[in-house]
Short mmCIF file of C-alpha atoms in Angstrom, two decimals:
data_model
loop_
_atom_site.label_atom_id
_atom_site.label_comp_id
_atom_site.label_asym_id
_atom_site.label_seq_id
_atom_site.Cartn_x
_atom_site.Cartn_y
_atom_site.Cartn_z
CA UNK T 1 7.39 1.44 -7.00
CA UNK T 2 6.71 4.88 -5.99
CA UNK T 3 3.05 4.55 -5.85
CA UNK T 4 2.14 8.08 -5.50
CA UNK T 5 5.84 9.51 -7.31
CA UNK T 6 4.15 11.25 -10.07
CA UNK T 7 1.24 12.34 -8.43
CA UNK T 8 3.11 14.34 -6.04
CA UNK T 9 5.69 15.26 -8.61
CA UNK T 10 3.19 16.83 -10.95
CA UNK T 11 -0.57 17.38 -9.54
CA UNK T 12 0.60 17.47 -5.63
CA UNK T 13 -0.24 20.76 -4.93
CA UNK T 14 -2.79 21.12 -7.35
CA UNK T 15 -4.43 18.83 -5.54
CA UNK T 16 -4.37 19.90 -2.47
CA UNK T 17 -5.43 23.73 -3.35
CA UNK T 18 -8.32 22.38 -5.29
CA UNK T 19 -9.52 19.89 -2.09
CA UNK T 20 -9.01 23.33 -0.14
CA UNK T 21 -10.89 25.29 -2.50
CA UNK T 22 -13.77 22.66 -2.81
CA UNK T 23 -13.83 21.83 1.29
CA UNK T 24 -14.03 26.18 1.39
CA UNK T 25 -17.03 25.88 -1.51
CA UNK T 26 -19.12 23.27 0.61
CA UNK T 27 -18.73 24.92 3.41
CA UNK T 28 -20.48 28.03 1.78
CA UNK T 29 -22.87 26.60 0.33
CA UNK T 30 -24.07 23.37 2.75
CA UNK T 31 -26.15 24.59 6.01
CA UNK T 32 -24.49 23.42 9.50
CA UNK T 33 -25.81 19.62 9.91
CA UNK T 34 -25.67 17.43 13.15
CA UNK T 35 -23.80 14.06 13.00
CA UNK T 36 -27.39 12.34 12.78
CA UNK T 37 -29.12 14.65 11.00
CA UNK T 38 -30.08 13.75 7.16
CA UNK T 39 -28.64 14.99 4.00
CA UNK T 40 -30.62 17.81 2.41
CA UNK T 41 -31.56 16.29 -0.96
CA UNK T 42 -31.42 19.60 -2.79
CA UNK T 43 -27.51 20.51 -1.87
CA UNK T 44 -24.55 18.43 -2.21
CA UNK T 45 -23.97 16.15 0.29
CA UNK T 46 -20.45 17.21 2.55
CA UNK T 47 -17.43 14.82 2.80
CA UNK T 48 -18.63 14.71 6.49
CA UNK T 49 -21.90 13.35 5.85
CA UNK T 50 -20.64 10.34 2.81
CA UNK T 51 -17.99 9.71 5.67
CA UNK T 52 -20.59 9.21 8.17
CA UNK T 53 -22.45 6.68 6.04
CA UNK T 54 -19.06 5.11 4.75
CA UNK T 55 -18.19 4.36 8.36
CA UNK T 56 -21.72 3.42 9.79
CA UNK T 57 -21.74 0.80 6.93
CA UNK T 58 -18.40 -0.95 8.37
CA UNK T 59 -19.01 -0.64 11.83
CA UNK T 60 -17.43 -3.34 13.69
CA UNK T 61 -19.95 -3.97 16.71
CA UNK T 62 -19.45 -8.03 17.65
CA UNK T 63 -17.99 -8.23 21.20
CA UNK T 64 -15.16 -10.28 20.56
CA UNK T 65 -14.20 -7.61 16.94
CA UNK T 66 -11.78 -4.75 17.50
CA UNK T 67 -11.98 -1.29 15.32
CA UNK T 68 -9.52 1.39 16.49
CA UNK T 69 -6.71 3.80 15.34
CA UNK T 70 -4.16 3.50 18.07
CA UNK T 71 -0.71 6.41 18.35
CA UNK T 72 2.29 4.02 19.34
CA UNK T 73 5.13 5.20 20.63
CA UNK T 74 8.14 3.19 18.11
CA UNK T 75 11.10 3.79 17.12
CA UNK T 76 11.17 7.19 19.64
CA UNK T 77 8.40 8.92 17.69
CA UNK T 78 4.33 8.55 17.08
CA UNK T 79 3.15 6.17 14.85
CA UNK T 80 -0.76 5.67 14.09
CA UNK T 81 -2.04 2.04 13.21
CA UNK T 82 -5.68 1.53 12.03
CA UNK T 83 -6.41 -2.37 13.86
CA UNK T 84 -9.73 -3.93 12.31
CA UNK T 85 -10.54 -7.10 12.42
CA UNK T 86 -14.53 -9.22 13.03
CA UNK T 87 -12.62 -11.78 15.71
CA UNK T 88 -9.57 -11.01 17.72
CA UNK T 89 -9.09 -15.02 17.69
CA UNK T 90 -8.12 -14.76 13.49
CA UNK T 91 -4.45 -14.24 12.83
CA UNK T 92 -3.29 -10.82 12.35
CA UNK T 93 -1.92 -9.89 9.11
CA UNK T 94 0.52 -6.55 8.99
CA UNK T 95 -0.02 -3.72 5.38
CA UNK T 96 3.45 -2.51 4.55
CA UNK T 97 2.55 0.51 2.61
CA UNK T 98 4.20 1.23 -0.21
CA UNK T 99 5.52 5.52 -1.77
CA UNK T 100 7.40 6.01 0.19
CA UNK T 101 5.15 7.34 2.52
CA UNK T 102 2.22 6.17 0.35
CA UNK T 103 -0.26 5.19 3.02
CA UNK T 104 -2.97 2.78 2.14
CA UNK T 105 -4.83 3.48 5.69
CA UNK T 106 -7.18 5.79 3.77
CA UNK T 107 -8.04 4.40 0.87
CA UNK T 108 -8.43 0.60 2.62
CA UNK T 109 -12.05 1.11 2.92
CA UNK T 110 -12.24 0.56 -0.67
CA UNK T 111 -11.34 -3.06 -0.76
CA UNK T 112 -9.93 -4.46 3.10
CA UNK T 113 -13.69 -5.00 4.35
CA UNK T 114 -13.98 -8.61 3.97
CA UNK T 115 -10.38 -9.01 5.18
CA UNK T 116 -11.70 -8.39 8.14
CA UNK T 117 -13.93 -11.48 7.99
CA UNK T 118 -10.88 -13.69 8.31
CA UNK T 119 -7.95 -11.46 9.27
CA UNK T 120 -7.37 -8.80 11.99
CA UNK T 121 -6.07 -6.11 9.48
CA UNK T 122 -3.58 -3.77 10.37
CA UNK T 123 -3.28 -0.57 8.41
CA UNK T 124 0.48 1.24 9.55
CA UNK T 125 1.44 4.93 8.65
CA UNK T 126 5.33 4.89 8.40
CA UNK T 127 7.42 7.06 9.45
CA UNK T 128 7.08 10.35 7.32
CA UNK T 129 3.59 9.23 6.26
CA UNK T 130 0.15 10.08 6.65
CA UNK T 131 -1.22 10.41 10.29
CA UNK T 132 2.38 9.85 11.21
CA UNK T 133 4.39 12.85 9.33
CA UNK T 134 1.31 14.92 10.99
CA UNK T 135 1.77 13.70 14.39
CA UNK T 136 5.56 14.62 14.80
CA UNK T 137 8.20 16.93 13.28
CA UNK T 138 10.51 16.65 10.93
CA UNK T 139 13.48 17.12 13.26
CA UNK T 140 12.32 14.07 15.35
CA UNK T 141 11.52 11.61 12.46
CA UNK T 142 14.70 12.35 9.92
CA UNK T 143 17.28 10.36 11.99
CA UNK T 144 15.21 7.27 11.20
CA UNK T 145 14.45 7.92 7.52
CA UNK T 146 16.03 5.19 6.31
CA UNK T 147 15.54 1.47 5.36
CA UNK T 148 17.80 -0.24 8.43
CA UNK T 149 15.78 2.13 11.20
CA UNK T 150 12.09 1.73 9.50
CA UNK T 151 12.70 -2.36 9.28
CA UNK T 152 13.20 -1.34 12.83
CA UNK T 153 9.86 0.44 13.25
CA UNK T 154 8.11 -2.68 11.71
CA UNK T 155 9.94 -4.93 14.11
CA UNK T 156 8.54 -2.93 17.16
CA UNK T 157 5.25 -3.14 15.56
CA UNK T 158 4.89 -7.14 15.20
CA UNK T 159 6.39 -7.45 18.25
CA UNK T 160 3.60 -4.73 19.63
CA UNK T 161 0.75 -6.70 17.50
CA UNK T 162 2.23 -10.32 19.01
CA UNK T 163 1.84 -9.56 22.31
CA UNK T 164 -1.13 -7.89 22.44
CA UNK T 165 -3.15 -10.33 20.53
CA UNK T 166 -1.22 -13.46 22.34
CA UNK T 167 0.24 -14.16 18.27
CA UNK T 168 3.21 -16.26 18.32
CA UNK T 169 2.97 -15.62 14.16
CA UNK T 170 1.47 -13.49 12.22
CA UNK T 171 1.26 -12.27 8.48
CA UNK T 172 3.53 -9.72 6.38
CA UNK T 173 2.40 -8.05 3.52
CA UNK T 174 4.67 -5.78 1.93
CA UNK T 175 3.28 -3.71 -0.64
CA UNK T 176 5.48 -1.90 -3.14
CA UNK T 177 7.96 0.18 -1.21
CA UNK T 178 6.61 -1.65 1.51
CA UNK T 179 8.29 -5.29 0.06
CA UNK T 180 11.18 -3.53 0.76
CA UNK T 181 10.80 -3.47 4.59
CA UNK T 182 8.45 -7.12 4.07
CA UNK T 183 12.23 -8.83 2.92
CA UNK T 184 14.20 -6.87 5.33
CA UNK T 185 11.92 -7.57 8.05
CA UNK T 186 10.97 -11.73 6.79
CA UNK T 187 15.00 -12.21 6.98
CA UNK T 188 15.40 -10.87 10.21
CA UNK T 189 12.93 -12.82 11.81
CA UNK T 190 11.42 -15.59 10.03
CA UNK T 191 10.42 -17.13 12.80
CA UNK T 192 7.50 -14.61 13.70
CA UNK T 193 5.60 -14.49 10.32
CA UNK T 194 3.26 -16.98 8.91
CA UNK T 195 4.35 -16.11 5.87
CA UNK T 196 5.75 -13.07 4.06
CA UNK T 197 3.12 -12.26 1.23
CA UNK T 198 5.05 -9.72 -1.29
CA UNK T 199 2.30 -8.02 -3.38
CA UNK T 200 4.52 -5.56 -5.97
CA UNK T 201 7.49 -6.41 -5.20
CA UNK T 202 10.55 -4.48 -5.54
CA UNK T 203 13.28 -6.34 -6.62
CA UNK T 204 16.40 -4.42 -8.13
CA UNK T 205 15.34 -0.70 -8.08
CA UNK T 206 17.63 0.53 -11.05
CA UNK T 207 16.67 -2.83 -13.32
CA UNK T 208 12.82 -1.11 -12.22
CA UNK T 209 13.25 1.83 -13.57
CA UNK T 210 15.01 0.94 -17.00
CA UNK T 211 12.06 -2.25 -17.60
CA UNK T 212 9.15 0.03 -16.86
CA UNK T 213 10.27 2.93 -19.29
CA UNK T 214 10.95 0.41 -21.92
CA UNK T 215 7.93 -0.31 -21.68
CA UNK T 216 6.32 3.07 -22.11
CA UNK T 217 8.12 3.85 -24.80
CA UNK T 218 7.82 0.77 -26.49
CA UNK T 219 3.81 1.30 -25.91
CA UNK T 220 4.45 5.15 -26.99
CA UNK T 221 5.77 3.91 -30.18
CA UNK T 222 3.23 1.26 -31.24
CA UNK T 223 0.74 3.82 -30.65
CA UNK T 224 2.19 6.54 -32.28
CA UNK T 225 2.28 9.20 -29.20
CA UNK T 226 4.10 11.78 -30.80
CA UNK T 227 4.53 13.39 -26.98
CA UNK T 228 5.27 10.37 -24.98
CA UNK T 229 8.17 9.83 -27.84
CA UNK T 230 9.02 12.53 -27.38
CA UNK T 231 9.33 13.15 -23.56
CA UNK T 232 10.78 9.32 -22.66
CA UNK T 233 13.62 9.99 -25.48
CA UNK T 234 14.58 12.94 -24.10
CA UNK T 235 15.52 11.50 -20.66
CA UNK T 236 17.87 8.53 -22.38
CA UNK T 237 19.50 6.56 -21.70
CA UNK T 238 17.05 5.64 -19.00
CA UNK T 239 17.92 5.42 -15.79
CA UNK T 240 21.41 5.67 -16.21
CA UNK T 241 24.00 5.70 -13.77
CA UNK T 242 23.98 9.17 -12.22
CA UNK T 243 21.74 10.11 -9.59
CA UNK T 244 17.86 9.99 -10.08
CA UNK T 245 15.96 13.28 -9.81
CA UNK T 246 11.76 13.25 -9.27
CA UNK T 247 11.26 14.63 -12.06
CA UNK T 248 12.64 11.80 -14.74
CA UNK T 249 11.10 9.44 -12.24
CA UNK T 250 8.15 11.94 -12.64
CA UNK T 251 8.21 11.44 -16.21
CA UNK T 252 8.65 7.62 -16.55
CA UNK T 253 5.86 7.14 -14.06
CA UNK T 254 3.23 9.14 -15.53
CA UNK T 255 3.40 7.04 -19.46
CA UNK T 256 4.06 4.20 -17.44
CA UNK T 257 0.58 4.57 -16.13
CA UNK T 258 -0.88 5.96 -18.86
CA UNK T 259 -0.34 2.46 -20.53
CA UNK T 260 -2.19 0.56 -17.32
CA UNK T 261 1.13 0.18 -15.76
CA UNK T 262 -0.32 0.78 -12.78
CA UNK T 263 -3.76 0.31 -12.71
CA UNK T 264 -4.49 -1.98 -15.71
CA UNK T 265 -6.85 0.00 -18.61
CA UNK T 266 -6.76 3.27 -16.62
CA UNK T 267 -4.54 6.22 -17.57
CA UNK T 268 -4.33 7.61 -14.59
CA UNK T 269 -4.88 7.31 -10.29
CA UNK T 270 -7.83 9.32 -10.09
CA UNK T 271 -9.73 6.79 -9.20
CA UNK T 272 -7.57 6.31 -5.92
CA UNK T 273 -6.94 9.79 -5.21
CA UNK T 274 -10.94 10.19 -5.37
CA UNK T 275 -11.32 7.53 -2.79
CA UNK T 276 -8.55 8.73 -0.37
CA UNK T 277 -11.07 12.10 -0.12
CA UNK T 278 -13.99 10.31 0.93
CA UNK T 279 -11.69 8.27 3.39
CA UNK T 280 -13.71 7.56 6.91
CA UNK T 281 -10.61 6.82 8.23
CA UNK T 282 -8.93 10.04 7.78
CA UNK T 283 -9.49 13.90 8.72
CA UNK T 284 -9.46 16.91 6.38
CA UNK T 285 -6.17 17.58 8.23
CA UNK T 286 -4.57 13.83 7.61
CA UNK T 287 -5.36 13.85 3.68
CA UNK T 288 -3.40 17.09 2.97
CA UNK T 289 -0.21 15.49 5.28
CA UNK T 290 -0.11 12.69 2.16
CA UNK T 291 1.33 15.03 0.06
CA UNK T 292 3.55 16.74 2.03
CA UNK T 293 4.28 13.41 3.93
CA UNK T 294 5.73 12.18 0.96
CA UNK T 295 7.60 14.68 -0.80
CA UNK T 296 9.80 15.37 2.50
CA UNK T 297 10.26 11.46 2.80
CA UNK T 298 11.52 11.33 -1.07
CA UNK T 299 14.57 13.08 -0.07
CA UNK T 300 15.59 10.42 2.31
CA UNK T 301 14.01 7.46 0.63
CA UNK T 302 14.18 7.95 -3.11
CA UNK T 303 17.80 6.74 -2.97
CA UNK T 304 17.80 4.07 -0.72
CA UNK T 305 14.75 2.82 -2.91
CA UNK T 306 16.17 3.02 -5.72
CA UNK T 307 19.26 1.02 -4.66
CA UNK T 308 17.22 -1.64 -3.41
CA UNK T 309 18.72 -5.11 -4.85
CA UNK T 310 16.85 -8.26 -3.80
CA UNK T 311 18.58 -10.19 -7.09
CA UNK T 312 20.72 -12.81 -4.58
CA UNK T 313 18.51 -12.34 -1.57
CA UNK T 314 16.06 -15.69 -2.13
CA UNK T 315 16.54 -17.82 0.60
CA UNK T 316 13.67 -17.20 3.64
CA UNK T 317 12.82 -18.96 6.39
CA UNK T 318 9.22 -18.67 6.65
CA UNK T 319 6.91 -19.72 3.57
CA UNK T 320 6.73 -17.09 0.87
CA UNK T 321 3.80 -15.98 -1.42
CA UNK T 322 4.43 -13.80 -4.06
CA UNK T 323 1.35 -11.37 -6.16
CA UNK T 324 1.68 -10.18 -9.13
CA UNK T 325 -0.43 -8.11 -11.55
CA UNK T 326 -0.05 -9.55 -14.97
CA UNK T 327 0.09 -6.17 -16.79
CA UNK T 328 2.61 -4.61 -13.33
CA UNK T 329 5.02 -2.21 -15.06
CA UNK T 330 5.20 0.57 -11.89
CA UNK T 331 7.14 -2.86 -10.11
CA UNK T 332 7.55 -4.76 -13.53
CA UNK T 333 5.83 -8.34 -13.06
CA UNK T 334 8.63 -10.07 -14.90
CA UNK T 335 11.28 -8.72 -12.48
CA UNK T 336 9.30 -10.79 -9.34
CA UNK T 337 8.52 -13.51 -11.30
CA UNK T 338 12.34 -14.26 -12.18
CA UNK T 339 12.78 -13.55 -8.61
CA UNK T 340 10.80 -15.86 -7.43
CA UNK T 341 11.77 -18.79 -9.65
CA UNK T 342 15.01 -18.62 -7.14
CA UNK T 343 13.42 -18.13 -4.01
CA UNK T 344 13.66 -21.26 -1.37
CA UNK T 345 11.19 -21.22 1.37
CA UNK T 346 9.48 -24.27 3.55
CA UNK T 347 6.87 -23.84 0.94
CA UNK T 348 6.39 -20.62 -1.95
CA UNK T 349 3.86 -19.98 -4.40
CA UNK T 350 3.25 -17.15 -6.97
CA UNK T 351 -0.09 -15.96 -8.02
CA UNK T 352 -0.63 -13.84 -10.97
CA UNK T 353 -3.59 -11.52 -11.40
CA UNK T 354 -4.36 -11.43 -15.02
CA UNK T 355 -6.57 -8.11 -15.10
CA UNK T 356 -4.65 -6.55 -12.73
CA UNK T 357 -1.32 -4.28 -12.84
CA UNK T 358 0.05 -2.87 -9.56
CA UNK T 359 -2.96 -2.40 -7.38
CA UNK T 360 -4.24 -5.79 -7.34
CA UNK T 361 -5.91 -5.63 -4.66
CA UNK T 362 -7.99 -2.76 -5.67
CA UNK T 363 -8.49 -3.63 -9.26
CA UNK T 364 -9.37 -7.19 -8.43
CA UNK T 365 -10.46 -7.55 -4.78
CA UNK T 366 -12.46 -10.97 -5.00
CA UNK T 367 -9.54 -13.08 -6.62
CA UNK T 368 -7.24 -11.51 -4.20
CA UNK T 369 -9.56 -12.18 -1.62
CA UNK T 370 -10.16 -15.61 -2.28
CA UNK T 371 -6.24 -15.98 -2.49
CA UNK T 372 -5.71 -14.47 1.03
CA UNK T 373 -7.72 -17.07 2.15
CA UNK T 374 -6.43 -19.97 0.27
CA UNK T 375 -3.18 -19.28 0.07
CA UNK T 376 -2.45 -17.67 3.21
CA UNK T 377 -5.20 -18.42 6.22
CA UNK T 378 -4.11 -22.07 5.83
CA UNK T 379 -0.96 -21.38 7.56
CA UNK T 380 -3.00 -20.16 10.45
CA UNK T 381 -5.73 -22.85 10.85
CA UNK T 382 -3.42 -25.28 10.55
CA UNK T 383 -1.97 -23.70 13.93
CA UNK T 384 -4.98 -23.36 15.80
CA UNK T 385 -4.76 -19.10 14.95
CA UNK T 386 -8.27 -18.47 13.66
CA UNK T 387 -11.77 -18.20 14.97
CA UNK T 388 -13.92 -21.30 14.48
CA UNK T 389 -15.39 -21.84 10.60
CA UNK T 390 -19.26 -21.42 9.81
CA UNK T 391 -21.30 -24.28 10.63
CA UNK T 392 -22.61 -25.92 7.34
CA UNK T 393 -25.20 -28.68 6.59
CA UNK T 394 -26.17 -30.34 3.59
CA UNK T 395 -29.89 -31.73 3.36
#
């Protein structure tokens, strides 16, 4: 649910001193090099160079394509958006980030590529997030750190993206945290989505907390992890009733994911973190906001997050499509999957990736790929909303 909790809890700041320290060591070591000039085989090669050839790879070129990173003016502050997309004629489909403050603008590059085939992709940095906690203070965001005013934000946003591209519809994806605003927002207005497609969903946030530490603890015991017993008895009864602190969430989360809770065989979100620093999308600068990003939007959001209860909230009127990772603990599959069973929609469907936990769409990005476009782009085409298909002939 908090999809970067117990990396900031725990590593935060480590991490950010030891990207300082090895940003300071390149530096030192790497000669000054023009944008076009070649890497120098014998040194390392610098984050600006791999960023170079990450972004010449996806350039976006074709005349009727749009790649930018646009600073909107919503909800009385700045807010960054990353718009990508082959053909402004496909339907636009809006990331709801999850965290809070979690963005997935920098680490997109990893698997949002051949979205862009068949979707204009729209990457968002929420309020208190990313390129957006950097581009305005504190003071200005905190009045609107809260669920009501950022469902507000998103609501500016479609209606931005709608007009601009001529939409009358487009798509929600709500990712994590980011369901949270995707059911706020798809019951509000139903009548400007496609569909809502919850990836991760959030459901009750207390009934999260207590089925994803059973579940470490019930893997800590099988296994015989003296420490993990150790640690997750400590904090019961788990969550309780009192108020929730980062660091119990700190501890859940990190044997949660040491058990593929969140990224399904891995014991931890290096992998992710890793990517995020070679990011073309984002700046020295932007990658060390993350961090701080989140941990000042945790002390308006952990809360409201956690007292998120979707448990009678099942009746939408726009179709609904619901992912889930089959081994999801950080937004426990079996809490969506219930949820869904009493969900009525025009039409609803529920998907579940079998190798996957909580970041599907990074630890499976063909199947969830193929599902975008056969469970989702339908809605579209069957509208008129998407550039013409390739041209095929049998001989």
């Amino acid at each position: 649910m908090a999809l970067r909790l117990l990396r900031n809890t725990l590593v935060g700041l480590l991490t950010l001193f030891a990207g300082l320290a090895t940003s300071l060591a390149l530096a030192a070591t790497s000669p000054p090099t023009s944008v076009a000039s070649a890497p120098d085989a014998t040194r390392p090669m610098s984050r600006e160079q791999v960023t170079r050839i990450l972004d010449s790879n996806r350039q976006i070129l074709l005349p009727q394509g749009v790649n930018e990173q646009v600073k909107l003016r919503i909800g009385g502050i700045d807010q960054w958006v990353s718009i990508r997309g082959k053909d402004k004629r496909n339907p636009v489909l809006l990331f709801l980030h999850g965290g809070p403050a979690a963005p997935a603008m920098p680490e997109a590059y990893t698997f949002q590529t051949p979205w862009e085939d068949y979707f204009t992709v729209v990457q968002w940095d929420q309020r208190g997030a990313g390129k957006t906690w950097r581009a305005n203070t504190e003071q200005a965001m905190t009045p609107g750190m809260n669920v009501a005013s950022m469902t507000d934000d998103a609501a500016q946003l479609v209606q931005y993206l709608r007009t601009r591209f001529g939409k009358q519809k487009i798509f929600l994806l709500g990712h994590s945290w980011g369901s949270i605003l995707g059911v706020e927002l798809a019951q509000r207005h139903p009548e400007w989505f496609y569909a809502y497609i919850s990836t991760g969903q959030v459901v009750n946030g207390r009934r999260n907390e207590e089925v994803g530490y059973n579940f470490a603890l019930r893997q800590a015991r099988a296994e015989g992890n003296a420490t993990a017993i150790r640690e997750l008895e400590a904090m019961a009864p788990y969550p309780g009733t009192g108020k929730m602190s980062l660091e119990r969430i700190g501890m859940r989360s990190k044997w949660e994911m040491y058990y593929g809770g969140l990224a399904w065989g891995r014991k931890d979100y290096q992998f992710d973190v890793d990517a995020e620093e070679l990011s073309p999308d984002y700046s020295r600068a932007d990658l060390d906001a993350i961090d701080k990003g989140s941990l000042y939007s945790l002390g308006y959001l952990l809360e409201p997050m956690l007292a998120s209860n979707f448990d009678q909230v099942t009746h939408f009127g726009c179709p609904v499509i619901v992912y889930v990772g089959a081994h999801d603990y950080t937004t426990p599959h079996e809490l969506a999957e219930e949820w869904f069973s009493h969900i009525t929609a025009p039409s609803k469907r529920l998907v579940s990736f079998a190798d996957s936990a909580h970041m599907m769409m990074q630890e499976q990005p063909g199947r969830f790929l193929v599902h975008l476009i056969t469970d989702a782009l339908p809605f579209a085409q069957q509208a008129g909303d998407a550039a013409p298909a390739e041209v095929v002939r049998d001989h």
